[in-house]
mmCIF file of C-alpha atoms and ligand atoms in Angstrom:
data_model
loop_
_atom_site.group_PDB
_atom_site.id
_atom_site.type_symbol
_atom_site.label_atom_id
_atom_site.label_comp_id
_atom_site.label_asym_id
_atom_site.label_seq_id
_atom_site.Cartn_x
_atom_site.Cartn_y
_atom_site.Cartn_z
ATOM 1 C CA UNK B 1 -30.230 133.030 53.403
ATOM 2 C CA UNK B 2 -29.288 132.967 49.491
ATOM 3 C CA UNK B 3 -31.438 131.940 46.578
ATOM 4 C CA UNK B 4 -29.940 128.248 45.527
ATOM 5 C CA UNK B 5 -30.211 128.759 41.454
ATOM 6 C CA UNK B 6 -29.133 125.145 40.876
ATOM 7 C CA UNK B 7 -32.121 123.954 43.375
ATOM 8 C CA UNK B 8 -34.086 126.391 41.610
ATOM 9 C CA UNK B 9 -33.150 124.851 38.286
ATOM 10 C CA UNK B 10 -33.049 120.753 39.080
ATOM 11 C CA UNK B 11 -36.943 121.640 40.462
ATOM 12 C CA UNK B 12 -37.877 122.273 36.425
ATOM 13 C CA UNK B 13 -36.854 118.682 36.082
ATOM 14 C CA UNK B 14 -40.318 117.313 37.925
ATOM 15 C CA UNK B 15 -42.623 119.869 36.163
ATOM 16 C CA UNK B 16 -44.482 119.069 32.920
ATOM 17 C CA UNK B 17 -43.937 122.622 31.425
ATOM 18 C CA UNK B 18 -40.686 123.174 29.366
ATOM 19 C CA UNK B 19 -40.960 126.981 28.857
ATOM 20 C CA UNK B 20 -40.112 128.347 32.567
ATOM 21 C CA UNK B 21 -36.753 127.200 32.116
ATOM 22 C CA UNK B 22 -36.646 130.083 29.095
ATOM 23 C CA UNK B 23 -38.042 132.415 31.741
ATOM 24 C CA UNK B 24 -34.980 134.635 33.208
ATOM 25 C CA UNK B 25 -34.881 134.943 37.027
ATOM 26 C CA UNK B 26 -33.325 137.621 38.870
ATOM 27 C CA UNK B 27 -33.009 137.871 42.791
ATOM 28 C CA UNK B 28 -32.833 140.677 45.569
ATOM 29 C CA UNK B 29 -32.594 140.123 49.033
ATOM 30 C CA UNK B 30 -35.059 142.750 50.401
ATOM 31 C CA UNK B 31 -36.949 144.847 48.054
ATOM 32 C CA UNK B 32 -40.009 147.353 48.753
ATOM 33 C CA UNK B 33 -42.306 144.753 46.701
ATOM 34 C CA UNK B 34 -41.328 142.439 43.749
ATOM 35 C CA UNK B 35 -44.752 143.712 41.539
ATOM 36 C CA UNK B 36 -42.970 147.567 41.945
ATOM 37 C CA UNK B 37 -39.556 146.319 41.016
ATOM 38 C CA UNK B 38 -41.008 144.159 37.620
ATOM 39 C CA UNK B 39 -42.574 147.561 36.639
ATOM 40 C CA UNK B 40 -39.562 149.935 37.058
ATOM 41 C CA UNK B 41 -37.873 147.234 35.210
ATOM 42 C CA UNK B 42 -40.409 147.042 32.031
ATOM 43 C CA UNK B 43 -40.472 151.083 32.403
ATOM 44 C CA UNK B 44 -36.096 150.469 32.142
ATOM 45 C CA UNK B 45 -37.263 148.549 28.961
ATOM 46 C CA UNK B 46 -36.043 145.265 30.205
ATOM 47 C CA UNK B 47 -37.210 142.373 28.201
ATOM 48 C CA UNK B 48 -40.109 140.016 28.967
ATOM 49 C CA UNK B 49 -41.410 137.524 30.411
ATOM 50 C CA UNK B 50 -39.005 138.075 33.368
ATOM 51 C CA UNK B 51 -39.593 136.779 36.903
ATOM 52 C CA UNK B 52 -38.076 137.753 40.278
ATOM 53 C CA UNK B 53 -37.768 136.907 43.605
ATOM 54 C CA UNK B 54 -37.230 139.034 47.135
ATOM 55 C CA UNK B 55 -36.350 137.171 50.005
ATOM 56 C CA UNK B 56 -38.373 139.785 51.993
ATOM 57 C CA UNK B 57 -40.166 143.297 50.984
ATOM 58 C CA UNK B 58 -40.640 145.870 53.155
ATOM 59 C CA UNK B 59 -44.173 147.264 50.982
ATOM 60 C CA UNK B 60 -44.936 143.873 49.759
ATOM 61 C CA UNK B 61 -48.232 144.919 47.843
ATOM 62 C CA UNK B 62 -51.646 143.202 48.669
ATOM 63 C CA UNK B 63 -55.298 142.582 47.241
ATOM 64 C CA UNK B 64 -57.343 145.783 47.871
ATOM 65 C CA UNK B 65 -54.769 148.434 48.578
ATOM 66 C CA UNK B 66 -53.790 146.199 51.888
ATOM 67 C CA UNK B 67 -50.385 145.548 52.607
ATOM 68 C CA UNK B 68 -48.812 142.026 52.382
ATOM 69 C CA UNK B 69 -46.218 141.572 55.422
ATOM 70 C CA UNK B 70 -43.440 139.341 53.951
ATOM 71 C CA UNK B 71 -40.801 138.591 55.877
ATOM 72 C CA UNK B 72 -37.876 136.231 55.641
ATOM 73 C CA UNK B 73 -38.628 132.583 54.753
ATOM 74 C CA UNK B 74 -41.699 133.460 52.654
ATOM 75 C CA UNK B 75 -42.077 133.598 48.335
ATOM 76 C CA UNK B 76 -42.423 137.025 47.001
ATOM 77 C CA UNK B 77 -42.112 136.012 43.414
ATOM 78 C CA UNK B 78 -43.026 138.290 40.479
ATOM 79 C CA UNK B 79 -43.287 137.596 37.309
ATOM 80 C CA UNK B 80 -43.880 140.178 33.958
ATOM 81 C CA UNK B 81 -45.381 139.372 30.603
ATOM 82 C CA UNK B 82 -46.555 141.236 27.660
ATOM 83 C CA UNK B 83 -49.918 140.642 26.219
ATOM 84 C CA UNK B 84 -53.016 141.336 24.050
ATOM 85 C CA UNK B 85 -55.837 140.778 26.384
ATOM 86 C CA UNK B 86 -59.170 142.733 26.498
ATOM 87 C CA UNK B 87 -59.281 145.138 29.664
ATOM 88 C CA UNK B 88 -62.595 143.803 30.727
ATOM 89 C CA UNK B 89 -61.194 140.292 31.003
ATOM 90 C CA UNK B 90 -57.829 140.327 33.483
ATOM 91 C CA UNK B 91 -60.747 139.634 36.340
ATOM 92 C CA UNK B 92 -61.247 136.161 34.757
ATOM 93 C CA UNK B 93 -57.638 136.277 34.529
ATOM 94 C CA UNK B 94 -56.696 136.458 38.006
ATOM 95 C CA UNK B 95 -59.121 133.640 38.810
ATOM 96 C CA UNK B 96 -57.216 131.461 35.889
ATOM 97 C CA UNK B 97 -54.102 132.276 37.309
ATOM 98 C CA UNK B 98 -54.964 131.259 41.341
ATOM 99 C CA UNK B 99 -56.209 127.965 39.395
ATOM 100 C CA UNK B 100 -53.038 127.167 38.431
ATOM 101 C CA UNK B 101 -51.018 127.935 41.241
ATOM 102 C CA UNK B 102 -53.067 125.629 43.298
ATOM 103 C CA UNK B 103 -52.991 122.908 40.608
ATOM 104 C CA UNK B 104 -49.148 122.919 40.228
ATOM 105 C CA UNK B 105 -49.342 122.682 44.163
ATOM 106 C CA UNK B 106 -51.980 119.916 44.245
ATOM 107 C CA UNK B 107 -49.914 117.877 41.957
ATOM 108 C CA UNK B 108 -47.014 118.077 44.775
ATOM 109 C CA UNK B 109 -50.116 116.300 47.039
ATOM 110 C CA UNK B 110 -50.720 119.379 48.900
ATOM 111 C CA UNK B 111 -55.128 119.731 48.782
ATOM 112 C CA UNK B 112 -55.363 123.305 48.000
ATOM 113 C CA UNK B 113 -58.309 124.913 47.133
ATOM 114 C CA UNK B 114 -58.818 128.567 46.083
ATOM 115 C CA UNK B 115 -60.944 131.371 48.829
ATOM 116 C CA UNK B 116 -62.593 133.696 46.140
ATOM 117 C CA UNK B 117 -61.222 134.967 44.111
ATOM 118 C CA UNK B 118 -58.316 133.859 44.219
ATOM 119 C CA UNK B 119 -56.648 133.106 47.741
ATOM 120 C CA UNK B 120 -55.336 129.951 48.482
ATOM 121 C CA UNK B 121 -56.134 127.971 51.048
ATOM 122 C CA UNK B 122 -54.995 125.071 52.860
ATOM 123 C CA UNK B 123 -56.949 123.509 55.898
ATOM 124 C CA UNK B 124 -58.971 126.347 55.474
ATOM 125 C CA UNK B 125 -56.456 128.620 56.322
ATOM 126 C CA UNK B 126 -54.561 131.477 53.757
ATOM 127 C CA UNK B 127 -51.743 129.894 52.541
ATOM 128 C CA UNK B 128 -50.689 132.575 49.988
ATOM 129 C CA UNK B 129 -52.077 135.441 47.736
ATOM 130 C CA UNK B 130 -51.798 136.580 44.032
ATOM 131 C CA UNK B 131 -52.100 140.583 42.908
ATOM 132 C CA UNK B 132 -52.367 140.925 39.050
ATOM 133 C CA UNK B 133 -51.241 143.923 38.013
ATOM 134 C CA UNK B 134 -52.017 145.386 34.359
ATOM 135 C CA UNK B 135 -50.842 148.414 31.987
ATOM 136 C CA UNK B 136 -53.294 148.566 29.269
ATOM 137 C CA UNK B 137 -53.424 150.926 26.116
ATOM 138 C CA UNK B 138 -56.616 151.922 24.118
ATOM 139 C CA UNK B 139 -58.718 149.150 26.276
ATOM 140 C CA UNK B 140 -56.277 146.537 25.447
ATOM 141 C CA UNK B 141 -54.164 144.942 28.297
ATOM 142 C CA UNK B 142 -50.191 145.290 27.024
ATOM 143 C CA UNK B 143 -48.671 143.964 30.045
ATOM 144 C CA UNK B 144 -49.254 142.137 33.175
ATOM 145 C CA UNK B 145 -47.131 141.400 36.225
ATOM 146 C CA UNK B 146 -48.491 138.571 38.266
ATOM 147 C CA UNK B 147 -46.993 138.693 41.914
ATOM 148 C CA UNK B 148 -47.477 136.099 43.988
ATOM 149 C CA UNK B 149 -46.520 135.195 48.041
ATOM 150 C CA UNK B 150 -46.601 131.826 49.661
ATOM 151 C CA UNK B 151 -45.929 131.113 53.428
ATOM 152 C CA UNK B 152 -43.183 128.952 53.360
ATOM 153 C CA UNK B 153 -41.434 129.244 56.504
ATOM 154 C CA UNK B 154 -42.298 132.452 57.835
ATOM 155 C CA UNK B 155 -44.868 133.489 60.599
ATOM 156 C CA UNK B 156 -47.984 133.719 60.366
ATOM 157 C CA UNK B 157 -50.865 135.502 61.172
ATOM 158 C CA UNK B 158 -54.082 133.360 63.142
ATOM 159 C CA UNK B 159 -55.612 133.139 59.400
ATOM 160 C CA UNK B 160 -52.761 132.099 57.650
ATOM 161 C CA UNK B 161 -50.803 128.958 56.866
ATOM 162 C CA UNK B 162 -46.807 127.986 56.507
ATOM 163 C CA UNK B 163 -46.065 124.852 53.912
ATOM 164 C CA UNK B 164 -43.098 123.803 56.295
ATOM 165 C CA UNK B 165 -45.416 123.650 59.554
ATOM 166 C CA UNK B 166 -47.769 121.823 57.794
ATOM 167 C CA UNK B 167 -45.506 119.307 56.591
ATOM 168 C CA UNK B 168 -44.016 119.499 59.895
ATOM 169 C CA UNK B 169 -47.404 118.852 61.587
ATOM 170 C CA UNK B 170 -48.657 115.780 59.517
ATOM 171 C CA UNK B 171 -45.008 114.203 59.361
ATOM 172 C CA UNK B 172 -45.013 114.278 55.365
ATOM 173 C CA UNK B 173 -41.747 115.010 53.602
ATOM 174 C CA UNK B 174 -43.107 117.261 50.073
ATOM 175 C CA UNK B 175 -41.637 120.054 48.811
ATOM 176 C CA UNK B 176 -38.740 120.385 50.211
ATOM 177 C CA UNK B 177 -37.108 123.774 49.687
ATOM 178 C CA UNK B 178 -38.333 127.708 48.912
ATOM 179 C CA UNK B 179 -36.508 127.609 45.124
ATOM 180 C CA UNK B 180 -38.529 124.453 44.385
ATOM 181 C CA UNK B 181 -41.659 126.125 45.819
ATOM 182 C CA UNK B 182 -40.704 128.950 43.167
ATOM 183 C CA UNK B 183 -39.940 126.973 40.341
ATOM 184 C CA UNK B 184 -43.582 124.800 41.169
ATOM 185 C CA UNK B 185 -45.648 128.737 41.220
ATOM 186 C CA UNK B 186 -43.926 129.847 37.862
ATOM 187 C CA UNK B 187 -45.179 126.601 35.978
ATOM 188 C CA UNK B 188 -48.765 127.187 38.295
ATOM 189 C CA UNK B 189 -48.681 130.805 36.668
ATOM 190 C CA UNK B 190 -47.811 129.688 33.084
ATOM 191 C CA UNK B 191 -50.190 127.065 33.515
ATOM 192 C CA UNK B 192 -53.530 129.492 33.930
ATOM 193 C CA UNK B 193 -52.086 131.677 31.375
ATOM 194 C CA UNK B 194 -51.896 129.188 28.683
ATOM 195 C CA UNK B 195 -55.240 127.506 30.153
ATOM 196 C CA UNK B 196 -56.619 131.307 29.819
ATOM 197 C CA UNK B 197 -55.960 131.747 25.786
ATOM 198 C CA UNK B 198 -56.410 128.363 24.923
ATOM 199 C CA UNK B 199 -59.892 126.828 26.981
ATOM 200 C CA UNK B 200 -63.486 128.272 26.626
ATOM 201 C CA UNK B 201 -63.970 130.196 29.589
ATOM 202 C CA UNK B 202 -67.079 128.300 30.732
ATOM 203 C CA UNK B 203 -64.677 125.011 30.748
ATOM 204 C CA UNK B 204 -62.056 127.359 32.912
ATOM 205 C CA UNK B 205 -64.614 128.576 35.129
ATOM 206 C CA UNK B 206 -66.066 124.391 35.508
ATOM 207 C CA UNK B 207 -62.094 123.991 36.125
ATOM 208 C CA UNK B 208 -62.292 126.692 38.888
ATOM 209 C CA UNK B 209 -65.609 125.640 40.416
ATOM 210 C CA UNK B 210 -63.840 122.344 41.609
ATOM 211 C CA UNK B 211 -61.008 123.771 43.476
ATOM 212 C CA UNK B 212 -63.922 126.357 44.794
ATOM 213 C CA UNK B 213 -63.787 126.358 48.746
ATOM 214 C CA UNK B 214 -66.531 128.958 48.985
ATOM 215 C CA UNK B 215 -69.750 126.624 47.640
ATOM 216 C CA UNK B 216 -72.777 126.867 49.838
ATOM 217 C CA UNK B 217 -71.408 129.483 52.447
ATOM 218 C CA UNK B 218 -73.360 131.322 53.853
ATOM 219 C CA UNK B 219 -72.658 135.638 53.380
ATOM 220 C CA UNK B 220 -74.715 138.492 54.426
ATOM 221 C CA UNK B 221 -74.876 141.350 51.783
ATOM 222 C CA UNK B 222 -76.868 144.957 52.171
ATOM 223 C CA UNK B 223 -78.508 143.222 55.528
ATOM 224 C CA UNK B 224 -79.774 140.179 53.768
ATOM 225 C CA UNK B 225 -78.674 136.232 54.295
ATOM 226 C CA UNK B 226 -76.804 134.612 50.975
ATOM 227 C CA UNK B 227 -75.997 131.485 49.765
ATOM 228 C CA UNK B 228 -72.563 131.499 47.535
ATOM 229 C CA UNK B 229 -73.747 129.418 44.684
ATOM 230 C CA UNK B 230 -70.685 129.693 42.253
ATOM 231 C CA UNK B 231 -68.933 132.420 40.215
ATOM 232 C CA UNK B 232 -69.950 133.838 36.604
ATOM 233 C CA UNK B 233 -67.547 133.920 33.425
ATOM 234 C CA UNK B 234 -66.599 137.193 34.402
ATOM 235 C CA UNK B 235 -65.161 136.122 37.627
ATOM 236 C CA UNK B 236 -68.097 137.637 39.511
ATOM 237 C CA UNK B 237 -69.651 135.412 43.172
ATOM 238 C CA UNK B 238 -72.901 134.453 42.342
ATOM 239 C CA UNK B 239 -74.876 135.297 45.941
ATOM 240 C CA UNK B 240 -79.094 133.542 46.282
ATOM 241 C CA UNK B 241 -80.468 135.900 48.638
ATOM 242 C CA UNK B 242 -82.696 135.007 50.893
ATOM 243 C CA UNK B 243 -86.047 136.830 51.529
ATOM 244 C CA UNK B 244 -89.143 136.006 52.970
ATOM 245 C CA UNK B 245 -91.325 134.518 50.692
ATOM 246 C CA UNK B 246 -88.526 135.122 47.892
ATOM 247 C CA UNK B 247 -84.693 134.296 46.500
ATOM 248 C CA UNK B 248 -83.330 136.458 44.259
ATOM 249 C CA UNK B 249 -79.228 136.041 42.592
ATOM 250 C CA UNK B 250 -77.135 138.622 42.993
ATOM 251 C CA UNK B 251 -73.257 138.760 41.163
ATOM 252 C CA UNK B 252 -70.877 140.791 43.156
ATOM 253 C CA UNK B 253 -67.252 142.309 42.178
ATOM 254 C CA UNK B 254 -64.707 141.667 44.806
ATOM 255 C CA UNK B 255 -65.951 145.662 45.921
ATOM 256 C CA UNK B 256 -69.040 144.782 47.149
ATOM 257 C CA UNK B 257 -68.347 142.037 49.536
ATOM 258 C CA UNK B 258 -65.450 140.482 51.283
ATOM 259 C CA UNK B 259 -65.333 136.544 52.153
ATOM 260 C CA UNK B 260 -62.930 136.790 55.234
ATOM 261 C CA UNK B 261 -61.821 133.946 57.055
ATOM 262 C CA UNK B 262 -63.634 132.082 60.307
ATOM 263 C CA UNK B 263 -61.035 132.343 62.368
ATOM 264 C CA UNK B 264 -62.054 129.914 64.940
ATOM 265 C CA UNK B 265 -61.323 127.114 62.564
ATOM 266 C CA UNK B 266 -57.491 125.333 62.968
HETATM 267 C C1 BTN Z 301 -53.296 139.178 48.635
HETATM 268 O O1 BTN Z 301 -53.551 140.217 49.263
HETATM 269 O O2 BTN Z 301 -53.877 138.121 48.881
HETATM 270 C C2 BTN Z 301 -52.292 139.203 47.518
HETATM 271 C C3 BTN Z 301 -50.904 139.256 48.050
HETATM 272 C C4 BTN Z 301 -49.835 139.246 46.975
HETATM 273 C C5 BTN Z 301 -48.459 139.408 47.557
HETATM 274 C C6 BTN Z 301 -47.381 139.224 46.537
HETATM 275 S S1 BTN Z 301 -45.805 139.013 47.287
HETATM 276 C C7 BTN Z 301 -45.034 139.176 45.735
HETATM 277 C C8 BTN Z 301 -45.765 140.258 44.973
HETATM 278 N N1 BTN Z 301 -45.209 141.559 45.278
HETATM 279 C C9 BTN Z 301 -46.068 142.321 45.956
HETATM 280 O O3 BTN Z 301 -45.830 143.469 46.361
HETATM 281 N N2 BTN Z 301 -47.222 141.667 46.132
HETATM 282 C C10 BTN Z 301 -47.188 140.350 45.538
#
């Protein structure tokens, strides 16, 4: 299978955001992992942004350390800016960034909604990942590469999701090719980076609360039953602990506690 650059290009036509098209693209067919490629390419002092694409990686990088299988038929998309960003904030980031993925995707009538902190999910199951990547310089992010992979028509594990079976399933025509799906994540991506420098983060944290599939789950943390009641400013999941006799909050970094998936739902 090749990459279809005209495909790839009409797709810009639907999308409200002029400045991908300015974005360069370059393809591979199999890489180790797009994020690893984008930084031997900044360190080759290749100009930014840049995106690219790998039709499959063989060490696609995940969340966590874990690895991201990617096989044929999936996106494993990259894409490298430079910034100015404060070191503490690229959690917040992240968050922003899974926001507008699934926004550019729920525009194309697809419900996503976003697994904290920043999975998405469709019919409850993991239809693709982000892993934000920064290189920062006297506690100032200087660059970021944002990789992201969506099932498209590769297998799947139980947990996880392909946009073509799901189309497939319900009967819908939607998106209708992988270079459209890329084209659609590269205006999601610019879309929470611009929403990231220009909105209050309170507004972008109201923003991700509504796409927020983990509201009122229920968690156990250090032996205790929790309540996910939303996320702070600082990207944090805000826990209410129950106790008897007592509920106390608790806001925990991705570290501390793991959502997981309930993997008898379909
Ligand atoms: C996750 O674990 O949920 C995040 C997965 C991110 C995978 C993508 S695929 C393209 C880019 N290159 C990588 O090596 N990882 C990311």
């Amino acid at each position: 299978m090749n990459f279809n650059f005209q495909k790839y290009q009409a797709a810009f036509f639907d999308l409200p955001n002029t400045q991908i098209q300015t974005i360069p693209l370059l393809t591979w067919d199999t890489l180790l992992s797009t994020n690893q490629k984008l930084w031997e390419l900044i360190e080759q002092k290749q100009q930014l942004p840049l995106a690219i694409i790998a039709l499959e990686q063989t060490a696609g990088r995940g969340q966590w350390g874990r690895q991201w299988v990617s096989a044929r038929g999936g996106l494993y998309f990259s894409v490298g800016m430079t910034c100015n960003l404060a070191v503490n904030d690229s959690f917040l980031l992240s968050l922003v960034i899974g926001w507008g993925i699934a926004t550019a995707l729920r525009n194309y009538n697809l419900p996503v909604l976003l697994k904290w902190p920043n999975d998405l999910i469709l019919v409850d199951k993991k239809l693709g990942g982000i892993k934000l990547e920064t290189r920062s310089q006297t506690e100032r992010i200087t660059e970021i590469v944002i990789g992201v992979g969506i099932n498209w028509s590769n297998t799947v594990p139980e947990v996880g999701i392909n946009l073509q079976s799901y189309y497939q399933q319900r009967n819908l025509i939607g998106i209708t090719s992988l270079e459209q799906l890329s084209a659609i994540t590269l205006s999601g991506i610019i879309l929470g980076y611009q929403s990231y420098l220009e909105v209050e983060s309170e507004q972008l944290l109201n923003n991700y609360l509504k796409l927020f599939a983990n509201l009122g789950q229920k968690v156990s943390f250090n032996g205790s039953i929790g309540i996910i009641t939303g996320v702070t400013t600082q990207g944090q999941l805000r826990v209410r602990l129950q106790s008897p006799g007592a509920a106390t909050e608790v806001c925990l970094s991705p570290g501390q506690i793991s959502l997981g998936y309930q993997e008898n739902k379909q």
